[in-house]
Coordinates of N, CA, C and O in Angstrom, one line a residue:
X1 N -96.6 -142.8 -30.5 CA -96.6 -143.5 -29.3 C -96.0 -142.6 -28.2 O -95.4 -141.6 -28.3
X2 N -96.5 -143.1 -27.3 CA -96.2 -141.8 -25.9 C -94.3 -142.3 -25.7 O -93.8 -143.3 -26.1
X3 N -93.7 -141.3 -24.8 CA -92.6 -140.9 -24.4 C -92.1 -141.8 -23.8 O -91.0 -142.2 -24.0
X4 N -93.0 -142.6 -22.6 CA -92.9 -143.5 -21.8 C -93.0 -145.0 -22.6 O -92.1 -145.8 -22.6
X5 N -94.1 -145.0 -23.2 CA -93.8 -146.3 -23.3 C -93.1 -146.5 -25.0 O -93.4 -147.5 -25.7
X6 N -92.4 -145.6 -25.5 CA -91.6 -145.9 -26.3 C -90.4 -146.9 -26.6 O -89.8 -147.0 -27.7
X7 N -90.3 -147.3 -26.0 CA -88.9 -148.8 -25.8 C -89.5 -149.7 -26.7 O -90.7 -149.9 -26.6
X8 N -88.7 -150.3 -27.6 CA -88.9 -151.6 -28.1 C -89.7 -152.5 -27.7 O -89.4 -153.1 -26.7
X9 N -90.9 -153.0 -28.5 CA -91.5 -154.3 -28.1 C -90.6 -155.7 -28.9 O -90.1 -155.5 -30.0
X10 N -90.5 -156.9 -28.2 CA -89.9 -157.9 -29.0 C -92.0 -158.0 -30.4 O -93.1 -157.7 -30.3
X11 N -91.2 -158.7 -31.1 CA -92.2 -159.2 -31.9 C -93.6 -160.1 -31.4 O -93.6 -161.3 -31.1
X12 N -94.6 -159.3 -31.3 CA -95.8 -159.9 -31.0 C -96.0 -159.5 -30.0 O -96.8 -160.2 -29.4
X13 N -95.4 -158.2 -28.9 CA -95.8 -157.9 -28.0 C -96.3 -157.1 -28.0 O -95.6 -156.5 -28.9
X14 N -97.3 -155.9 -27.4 CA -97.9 -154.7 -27.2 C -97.2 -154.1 -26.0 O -96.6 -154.6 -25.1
X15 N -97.4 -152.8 -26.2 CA -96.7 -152.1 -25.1 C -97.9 -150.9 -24.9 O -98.0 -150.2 -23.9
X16 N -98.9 -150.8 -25.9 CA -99.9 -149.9 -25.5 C -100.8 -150.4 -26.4 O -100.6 -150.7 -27.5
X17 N -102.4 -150.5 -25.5 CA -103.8 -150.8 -26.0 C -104.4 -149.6 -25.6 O -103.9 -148.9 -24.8
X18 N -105.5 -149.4 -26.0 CA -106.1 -148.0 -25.3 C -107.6 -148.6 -26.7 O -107.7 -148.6 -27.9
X19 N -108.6 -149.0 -25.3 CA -109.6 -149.1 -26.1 C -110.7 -148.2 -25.8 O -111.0 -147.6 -24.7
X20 N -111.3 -148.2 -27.4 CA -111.2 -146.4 -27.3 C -113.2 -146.6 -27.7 O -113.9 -145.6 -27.5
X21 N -113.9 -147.9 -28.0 CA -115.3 -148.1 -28.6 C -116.1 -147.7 -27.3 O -115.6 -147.5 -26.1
X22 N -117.4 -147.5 -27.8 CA -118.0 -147.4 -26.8 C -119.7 -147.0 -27.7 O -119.6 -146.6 -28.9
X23 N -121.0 -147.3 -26.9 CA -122.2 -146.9 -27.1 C -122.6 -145.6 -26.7 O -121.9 -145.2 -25.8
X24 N -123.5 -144.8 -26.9 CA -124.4 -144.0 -25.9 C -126.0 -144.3 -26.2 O -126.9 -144.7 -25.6
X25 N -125.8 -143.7 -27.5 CA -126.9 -143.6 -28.2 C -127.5 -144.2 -30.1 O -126.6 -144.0 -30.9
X26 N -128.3 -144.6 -30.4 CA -128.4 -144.9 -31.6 C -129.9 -145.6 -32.0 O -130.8 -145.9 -31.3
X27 N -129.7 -145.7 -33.1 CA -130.8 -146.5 -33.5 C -131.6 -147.6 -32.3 O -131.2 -148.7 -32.0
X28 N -132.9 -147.0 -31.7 CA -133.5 -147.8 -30.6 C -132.5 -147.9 -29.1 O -132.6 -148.7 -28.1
X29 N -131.4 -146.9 -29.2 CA -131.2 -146.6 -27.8 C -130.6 -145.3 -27.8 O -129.8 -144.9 -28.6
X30 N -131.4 -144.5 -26.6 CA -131.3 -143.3 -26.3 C -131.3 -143.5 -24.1 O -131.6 -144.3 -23.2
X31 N -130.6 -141.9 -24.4 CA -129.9 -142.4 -22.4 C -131.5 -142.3 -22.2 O -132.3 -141.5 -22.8
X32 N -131.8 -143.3 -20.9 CA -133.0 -143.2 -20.6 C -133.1 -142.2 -19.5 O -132.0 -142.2 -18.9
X33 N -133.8 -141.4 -19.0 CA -134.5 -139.9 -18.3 C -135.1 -141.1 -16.8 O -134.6 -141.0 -15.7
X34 N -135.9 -141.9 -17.0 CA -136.3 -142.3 -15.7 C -136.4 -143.7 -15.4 O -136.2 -144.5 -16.4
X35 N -136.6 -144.2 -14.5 CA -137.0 -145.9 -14.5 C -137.6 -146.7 -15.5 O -137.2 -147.8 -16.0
X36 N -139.0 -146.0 -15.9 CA -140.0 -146.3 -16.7 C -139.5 -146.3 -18.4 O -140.2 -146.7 -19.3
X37 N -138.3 -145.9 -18.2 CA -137.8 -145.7 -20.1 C -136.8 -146.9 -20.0 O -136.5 -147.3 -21.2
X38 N -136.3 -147.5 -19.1 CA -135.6 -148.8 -19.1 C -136.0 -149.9 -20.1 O -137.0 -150.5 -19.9
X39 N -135.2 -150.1 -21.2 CA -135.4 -151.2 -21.9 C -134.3 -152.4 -22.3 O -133.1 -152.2 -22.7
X40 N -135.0 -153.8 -22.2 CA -133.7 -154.6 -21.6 C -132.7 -154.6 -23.5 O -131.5 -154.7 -23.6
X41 N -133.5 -154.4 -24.5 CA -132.7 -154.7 -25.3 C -131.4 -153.6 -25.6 O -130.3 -153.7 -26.0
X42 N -132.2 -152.3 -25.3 CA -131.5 -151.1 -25.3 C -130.0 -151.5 -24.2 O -128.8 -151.4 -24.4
X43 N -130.8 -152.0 -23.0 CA -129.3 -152.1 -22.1 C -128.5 -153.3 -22.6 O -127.3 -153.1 -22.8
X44 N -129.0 -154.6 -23.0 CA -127.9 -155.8 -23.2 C -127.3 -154.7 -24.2 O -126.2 -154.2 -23.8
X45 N -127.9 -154.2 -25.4 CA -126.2 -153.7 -26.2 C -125.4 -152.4 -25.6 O -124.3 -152.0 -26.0
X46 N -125.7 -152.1 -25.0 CA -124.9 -150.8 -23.9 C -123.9 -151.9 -23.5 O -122.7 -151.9 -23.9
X47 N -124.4 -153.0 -22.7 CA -123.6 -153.5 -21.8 C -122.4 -154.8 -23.0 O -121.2 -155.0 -22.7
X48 N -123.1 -155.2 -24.1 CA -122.3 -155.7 -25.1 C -121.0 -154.8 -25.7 O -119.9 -155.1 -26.1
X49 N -121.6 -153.7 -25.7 CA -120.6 -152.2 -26.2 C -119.5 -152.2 -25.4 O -118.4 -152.8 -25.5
X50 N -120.2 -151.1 -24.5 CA -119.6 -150.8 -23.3 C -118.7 -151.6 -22.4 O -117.8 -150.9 -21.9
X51 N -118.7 -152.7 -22.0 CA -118.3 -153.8 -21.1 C -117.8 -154.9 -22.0 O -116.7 -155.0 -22.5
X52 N -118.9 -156.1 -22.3 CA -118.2 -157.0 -22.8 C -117.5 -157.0 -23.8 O -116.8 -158.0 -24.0
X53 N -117.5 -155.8 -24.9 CA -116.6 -155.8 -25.8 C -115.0 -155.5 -25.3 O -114.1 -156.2 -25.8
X54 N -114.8 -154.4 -24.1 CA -113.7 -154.3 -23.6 C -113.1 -155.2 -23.1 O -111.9 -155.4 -23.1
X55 N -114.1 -156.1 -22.4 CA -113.4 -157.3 -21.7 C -112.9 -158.7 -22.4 O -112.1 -159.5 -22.1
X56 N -113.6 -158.6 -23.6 CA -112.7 -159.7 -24.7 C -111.6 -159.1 -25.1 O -110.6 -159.8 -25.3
X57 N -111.5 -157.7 -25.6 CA -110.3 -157.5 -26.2 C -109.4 -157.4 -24.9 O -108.2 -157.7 -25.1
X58 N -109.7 -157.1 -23.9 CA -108.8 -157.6 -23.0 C -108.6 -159.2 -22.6 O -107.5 -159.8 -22.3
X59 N -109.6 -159.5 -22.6 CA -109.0 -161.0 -23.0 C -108.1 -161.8 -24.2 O -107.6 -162.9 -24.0
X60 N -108.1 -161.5 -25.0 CA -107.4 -161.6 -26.2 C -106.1 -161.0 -26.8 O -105.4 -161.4 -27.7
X61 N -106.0 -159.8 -25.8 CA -104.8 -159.1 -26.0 C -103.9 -158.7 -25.1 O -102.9 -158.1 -25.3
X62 N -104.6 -159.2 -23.6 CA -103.5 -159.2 -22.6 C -102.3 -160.3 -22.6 O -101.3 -160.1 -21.9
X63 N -102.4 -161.5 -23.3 CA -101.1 -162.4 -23.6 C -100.5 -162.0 -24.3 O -99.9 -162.9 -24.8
X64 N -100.3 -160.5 -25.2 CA -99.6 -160.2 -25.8 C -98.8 -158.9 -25.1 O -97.8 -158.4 -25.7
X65 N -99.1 -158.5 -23.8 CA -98.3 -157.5 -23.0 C -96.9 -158.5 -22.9 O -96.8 -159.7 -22.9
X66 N -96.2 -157.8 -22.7 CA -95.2 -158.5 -22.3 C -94.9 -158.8 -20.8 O -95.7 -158.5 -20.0
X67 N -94.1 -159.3 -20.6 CA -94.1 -159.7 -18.7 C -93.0 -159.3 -17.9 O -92.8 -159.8 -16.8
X68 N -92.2 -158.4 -18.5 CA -91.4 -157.4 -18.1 C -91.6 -155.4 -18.9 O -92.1 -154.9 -19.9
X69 N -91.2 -155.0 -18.2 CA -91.2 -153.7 -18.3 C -92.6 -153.0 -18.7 O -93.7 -153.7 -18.8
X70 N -92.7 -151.6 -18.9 CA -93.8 -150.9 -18.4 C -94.7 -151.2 -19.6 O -94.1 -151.4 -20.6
X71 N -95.9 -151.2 -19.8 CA -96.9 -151.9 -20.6 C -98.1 -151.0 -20.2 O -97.9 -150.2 -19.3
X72 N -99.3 -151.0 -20.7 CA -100.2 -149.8 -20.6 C -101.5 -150.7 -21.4 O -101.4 -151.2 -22.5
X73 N -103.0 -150.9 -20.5 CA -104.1 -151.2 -21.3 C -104.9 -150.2 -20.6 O -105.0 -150.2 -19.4
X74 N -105.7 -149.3 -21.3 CA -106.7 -148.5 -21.1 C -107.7 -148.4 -21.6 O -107.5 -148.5 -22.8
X75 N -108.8 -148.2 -21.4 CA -109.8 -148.0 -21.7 C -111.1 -146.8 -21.2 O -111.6 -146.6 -20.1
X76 N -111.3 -146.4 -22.4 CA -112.1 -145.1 -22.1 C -113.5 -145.3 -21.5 O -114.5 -145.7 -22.1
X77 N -113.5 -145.0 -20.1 CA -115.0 -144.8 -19.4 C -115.5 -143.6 -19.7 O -115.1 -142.9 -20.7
X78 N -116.2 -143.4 -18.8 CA -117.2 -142.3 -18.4 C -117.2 -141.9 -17.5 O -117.5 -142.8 -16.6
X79 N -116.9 -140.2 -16.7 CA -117.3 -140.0 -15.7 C -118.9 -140.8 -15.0 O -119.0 -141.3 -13.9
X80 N -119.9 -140.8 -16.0 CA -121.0 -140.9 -15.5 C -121.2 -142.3 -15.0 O -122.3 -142.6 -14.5
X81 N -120.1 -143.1 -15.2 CA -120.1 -144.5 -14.9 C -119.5 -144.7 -13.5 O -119.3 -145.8 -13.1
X82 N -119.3 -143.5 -12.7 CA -119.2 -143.5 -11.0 C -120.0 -143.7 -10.8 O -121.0 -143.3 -11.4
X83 N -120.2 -144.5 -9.7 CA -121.1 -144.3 -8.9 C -121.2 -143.6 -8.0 O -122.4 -143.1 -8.0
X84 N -120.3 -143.1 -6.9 CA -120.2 -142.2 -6.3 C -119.5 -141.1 -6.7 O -118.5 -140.6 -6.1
X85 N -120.2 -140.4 -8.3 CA -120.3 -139.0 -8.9 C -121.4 -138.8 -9.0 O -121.6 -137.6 -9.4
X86 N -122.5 -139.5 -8.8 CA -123.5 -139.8 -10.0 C -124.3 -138.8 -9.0 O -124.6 -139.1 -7.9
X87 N -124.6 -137.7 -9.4 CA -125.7 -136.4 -8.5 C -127.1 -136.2 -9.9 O -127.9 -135.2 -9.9
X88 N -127.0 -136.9 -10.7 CA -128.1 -136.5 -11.4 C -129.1 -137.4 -12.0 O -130.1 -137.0 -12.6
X89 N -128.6 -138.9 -11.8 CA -129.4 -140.7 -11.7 C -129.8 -140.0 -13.9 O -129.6 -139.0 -14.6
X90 N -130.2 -141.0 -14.0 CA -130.9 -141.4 -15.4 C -130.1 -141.9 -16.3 O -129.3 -142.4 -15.5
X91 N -129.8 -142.1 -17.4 CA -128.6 -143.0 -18.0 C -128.5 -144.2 -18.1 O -127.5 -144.6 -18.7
X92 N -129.4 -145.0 -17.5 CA -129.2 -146.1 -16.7 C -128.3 -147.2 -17.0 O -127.5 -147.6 -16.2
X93 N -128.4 -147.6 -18.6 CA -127.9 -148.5 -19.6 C -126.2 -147.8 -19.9 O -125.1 -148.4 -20.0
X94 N -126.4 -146.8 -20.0 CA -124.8 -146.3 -20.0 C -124.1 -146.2 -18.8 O -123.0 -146.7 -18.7
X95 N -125.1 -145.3 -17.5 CA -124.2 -145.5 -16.5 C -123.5 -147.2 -15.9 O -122.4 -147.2 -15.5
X96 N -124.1 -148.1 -15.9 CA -124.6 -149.3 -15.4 C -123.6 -150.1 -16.2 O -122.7 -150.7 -15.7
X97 N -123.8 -149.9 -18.1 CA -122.5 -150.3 -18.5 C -121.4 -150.1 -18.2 O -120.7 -151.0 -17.9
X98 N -121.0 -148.6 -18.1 CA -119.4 -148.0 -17.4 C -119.0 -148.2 -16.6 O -117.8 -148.4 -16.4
X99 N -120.0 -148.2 -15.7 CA -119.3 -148.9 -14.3 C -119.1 -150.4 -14.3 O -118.0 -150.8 -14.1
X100 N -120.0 -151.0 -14.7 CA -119.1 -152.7 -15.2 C -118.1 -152.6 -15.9 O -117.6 -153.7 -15.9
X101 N -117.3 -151.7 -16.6 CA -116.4 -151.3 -17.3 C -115.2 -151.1 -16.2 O -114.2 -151.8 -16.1
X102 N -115.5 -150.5 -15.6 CA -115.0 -149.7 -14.3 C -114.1 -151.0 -13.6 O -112.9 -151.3 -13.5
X103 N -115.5 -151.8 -13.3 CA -114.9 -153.2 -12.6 C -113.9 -154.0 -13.2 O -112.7 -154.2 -12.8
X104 N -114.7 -154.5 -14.5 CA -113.5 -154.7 -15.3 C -111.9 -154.5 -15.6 O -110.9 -155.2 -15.7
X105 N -112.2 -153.6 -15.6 CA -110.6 -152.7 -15.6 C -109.9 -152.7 -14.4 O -108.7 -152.3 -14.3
X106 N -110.8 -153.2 -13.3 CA -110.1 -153.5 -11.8 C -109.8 -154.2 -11.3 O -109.1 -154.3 -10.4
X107 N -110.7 -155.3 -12.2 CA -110.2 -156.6 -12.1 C -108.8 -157.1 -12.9 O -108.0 -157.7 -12.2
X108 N -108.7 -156.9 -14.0 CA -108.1 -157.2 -14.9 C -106.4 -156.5 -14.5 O -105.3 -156.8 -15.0
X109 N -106.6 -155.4 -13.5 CA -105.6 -155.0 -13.9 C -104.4 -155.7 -12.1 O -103.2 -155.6 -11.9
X110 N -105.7 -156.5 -11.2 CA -105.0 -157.1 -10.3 C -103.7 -158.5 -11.2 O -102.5 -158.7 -11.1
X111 N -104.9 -159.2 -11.9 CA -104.2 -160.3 -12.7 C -102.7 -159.6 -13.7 O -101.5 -159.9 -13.7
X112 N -103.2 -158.8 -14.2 CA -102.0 -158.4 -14.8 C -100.9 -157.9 -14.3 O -99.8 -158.3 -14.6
X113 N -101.2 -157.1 -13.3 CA -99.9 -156.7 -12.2 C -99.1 -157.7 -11.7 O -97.9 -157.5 -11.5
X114 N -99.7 -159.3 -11.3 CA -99.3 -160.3 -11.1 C -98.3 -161.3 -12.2 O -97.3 -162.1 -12.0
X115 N -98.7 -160.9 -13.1 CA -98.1 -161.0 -14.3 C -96.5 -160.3 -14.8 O -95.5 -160.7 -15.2
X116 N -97.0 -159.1 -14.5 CA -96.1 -158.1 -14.7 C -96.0 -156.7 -13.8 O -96.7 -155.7 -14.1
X117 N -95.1 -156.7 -12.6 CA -95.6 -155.4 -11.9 C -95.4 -154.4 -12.8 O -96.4 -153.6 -12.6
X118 N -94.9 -153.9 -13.7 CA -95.0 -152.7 -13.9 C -96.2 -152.4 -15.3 O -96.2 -151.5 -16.2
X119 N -96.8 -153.5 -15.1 CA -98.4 -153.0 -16.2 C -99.2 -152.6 -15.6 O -99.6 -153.0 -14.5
X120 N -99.6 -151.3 -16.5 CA -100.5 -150.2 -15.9 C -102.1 -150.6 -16.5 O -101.9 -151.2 -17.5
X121 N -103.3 -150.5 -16.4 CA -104.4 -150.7 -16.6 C -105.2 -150.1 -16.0 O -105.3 -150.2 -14.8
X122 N -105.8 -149.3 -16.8 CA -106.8 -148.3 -16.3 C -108.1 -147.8 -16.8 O -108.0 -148.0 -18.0
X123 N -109.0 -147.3 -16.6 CA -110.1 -146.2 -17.1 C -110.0 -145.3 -16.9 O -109.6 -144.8 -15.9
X124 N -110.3 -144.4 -18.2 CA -109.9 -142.8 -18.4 C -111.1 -142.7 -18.9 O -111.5 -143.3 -19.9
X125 N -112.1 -141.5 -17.9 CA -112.5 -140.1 -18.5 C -112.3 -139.3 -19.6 O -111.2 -139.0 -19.4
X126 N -112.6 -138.8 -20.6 CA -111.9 -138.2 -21.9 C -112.2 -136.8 -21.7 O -111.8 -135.9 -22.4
X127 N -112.9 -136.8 -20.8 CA -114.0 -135.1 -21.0 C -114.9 -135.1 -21.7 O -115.6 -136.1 -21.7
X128 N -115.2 -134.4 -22.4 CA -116.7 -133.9 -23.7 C -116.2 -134.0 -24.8 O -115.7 -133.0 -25.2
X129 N -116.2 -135.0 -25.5 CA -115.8 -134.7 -26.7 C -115.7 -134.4 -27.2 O -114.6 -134.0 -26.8
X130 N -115.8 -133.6 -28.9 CA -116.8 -133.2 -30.2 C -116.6 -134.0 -30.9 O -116.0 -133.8 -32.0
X131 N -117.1 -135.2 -30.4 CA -117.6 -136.5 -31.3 C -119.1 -137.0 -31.9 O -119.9 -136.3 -31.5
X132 N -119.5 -137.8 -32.5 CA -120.9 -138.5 -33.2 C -121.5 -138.7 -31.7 O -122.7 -138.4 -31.5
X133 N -120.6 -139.4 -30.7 CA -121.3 -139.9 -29.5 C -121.8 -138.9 -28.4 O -122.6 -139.2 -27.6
X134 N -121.1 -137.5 -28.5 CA -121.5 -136.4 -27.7 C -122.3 -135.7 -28.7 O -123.3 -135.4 -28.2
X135 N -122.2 -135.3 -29.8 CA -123.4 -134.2 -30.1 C -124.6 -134.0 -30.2 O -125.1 -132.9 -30.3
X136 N -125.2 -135.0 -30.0 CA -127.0 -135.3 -30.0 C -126.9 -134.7 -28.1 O -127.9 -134.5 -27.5
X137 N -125.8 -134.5 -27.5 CA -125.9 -134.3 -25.8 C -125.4 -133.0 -25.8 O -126.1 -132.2 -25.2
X138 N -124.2 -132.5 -26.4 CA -123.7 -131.2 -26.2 C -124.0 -130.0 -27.2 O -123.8 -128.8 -27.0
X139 N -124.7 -130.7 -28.3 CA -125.1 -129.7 -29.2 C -123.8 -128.6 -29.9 O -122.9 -129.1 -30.5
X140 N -123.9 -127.3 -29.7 CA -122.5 -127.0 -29.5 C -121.3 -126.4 -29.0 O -120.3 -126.0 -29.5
X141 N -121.9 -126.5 -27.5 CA -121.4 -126.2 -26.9 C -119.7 -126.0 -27.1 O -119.0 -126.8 -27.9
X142 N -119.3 -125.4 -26.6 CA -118.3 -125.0 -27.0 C -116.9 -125.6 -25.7 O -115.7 -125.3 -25.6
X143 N -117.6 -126.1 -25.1 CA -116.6 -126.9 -24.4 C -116.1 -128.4 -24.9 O -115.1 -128.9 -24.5
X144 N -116.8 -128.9 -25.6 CA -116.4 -130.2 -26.1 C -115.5 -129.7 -26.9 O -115.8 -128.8 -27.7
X145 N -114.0 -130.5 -26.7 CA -112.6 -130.1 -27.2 C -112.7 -131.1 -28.1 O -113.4 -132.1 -27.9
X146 N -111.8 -130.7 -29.4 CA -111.7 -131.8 -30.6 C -110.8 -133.1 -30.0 O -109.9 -133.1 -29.1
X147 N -111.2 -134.3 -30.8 CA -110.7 -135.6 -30.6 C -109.1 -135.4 -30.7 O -108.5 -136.4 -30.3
X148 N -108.6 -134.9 -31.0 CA -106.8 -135.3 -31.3 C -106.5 -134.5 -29.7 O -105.8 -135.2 -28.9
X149 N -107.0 -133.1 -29.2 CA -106.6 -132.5 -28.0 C -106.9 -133.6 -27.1 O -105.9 -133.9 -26.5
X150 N -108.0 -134.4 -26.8 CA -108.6 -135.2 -25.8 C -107.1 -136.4 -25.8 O -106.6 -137.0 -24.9
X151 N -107.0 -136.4 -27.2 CA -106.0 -137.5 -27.1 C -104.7 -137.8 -26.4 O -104.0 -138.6 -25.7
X152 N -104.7 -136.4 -27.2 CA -102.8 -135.6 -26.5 C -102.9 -136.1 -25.0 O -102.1 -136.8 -24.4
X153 N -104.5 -135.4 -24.2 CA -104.2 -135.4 -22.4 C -104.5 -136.9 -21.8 O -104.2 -137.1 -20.6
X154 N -104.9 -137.9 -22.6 CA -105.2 -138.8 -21.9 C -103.8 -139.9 -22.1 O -103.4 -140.7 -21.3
X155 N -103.3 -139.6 -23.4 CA -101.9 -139.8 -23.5 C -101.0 -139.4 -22.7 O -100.3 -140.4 -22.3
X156 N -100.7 -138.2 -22.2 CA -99.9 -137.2 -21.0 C -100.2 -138.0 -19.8 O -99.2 -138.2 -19.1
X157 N -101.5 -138.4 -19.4 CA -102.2 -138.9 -18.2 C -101.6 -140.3 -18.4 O -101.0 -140.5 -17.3
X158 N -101.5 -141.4 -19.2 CA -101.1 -142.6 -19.6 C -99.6 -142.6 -19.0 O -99.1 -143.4 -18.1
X159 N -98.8 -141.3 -19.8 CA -97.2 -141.4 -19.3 C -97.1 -140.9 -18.0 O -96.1 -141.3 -17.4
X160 N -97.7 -140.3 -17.6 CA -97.6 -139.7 -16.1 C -97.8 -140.6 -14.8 O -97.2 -140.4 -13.8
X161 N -98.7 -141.8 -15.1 CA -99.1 -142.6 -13.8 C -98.2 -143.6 -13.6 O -97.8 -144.2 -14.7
X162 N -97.6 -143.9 -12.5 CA -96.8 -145.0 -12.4 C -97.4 -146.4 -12.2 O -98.6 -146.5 -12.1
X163 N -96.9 -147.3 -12.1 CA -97.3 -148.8 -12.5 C -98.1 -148.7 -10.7 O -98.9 -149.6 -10.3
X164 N -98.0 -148.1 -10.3 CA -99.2 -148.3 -8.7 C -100.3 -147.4 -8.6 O -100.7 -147.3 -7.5
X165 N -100.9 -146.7 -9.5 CA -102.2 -146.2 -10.2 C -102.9 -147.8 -11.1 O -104.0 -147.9 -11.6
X166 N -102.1 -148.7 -11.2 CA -103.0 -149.3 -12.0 C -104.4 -150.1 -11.1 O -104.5 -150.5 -9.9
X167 N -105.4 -150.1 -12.4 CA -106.6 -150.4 -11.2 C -107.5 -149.3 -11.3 O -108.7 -149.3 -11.3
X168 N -106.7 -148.2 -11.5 CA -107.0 -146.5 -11.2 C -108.6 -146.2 -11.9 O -109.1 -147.2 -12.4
X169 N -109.3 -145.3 -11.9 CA -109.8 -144.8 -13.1 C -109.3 -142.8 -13.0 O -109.0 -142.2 -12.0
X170 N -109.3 -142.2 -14.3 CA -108.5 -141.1 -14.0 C -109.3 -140.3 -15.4 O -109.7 -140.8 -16.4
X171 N -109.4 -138.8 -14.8 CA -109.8 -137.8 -16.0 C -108.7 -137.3 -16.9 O -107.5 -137.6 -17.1
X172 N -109.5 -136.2 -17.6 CA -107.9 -135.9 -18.1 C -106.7 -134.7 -17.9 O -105.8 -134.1 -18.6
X173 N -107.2 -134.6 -16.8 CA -106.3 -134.2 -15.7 C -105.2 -134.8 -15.1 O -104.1 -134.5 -14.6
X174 N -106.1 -136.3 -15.2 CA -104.3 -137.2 -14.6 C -104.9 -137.6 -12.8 O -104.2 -138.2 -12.0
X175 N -106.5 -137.0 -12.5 CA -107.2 -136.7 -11.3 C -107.7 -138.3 -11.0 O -108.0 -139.1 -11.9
X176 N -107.8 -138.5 -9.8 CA -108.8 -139.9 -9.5 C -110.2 -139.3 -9.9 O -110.6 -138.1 -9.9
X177 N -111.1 -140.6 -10.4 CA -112.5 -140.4 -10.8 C -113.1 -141.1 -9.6 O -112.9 -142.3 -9.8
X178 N -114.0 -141.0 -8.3 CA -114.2 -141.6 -7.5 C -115.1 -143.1 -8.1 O -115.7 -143.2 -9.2
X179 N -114.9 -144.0 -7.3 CA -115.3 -145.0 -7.9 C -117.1 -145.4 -7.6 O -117.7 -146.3 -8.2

């Protein structure tokens, strides 16, 4: 557990979620290249992945934050799920999920603040993986950093932001991701 939010939970409370699932690619979905590769079954499960899965576990697990002191729900986006990053369009089902992700996590993190100001709720960036979900995309490149380093910075980034970043989305730099 990170530095920060190390304090005692009473029983049954969370003090850190960090949802970490997500789609890209698989069996009958691959990122689509142009308009014309758009398919709705391929997108509902992007968007079942991607979005609605995060948004029940945050429905399900936000009455378990507590309603004092500092608390932390995150969930891993995608750069490519800006919209205003987006300089290269195609993705559609992925981009389109992340960014409902995006929302989600902005929504969710007004209600919670209200709840508890000092809960933090955010979307993090991870960078490139060298994961199942990036190698069919990075091959092997040699920039995708192993999962435990990715983990360490978005952890560092988690204890770094104060309870008025929440809402945020952030790389792992700890940087705003434009929305």
């Amino acid at each position: 557990m990170s530095a920060a939010l190390g304090q005692a939970a009473s029983a049954g409370e969370l003090r850190l979620v960090l949802h970490a699932a997500g789609v890209l690619h698989g069996p009958g979905l691959t990122p689509e290249k142009s308009l014309s590769r758009i398919d709705p079954e391929a997108m509902a499960l992007a968007f079942a992945v991607n979005a609605t899965g995060p948004a029940l576990v945050m429905k399900h697990l936000a009455p378990l934050l507590p309603r004092r002191g500092r608390c932390v729900f995150a969930a891993l986006s995608a750069r490519v799920g800006s919209i205003g990053d987006n300089r290269l369009g195609g993705w559609y089902a992925y981009r389109a999920s992340k960014a409902a992700l995006n929302q989600l996590v902005h929504t969710a993190a007004i209600e919670l603040a209200r709840r508890n100001p000092e809960a933090l709720c955010v979307a993090l960036h991870p960078g490139t993986v060298a994961t199942g979900l990036s190698a069919p995309i990075v091959g092997d490149d040699d920039r995708a950093q192993p999962p435990e380093m990715a983990a360490r910075k978005l952890l560092a980034v988690l204890d770094a932001l104060p309870a008025s970043a929440t809402g945020g989305f952030f790389d792992p730099e700890g940087q705003v991701v434009p929305w």
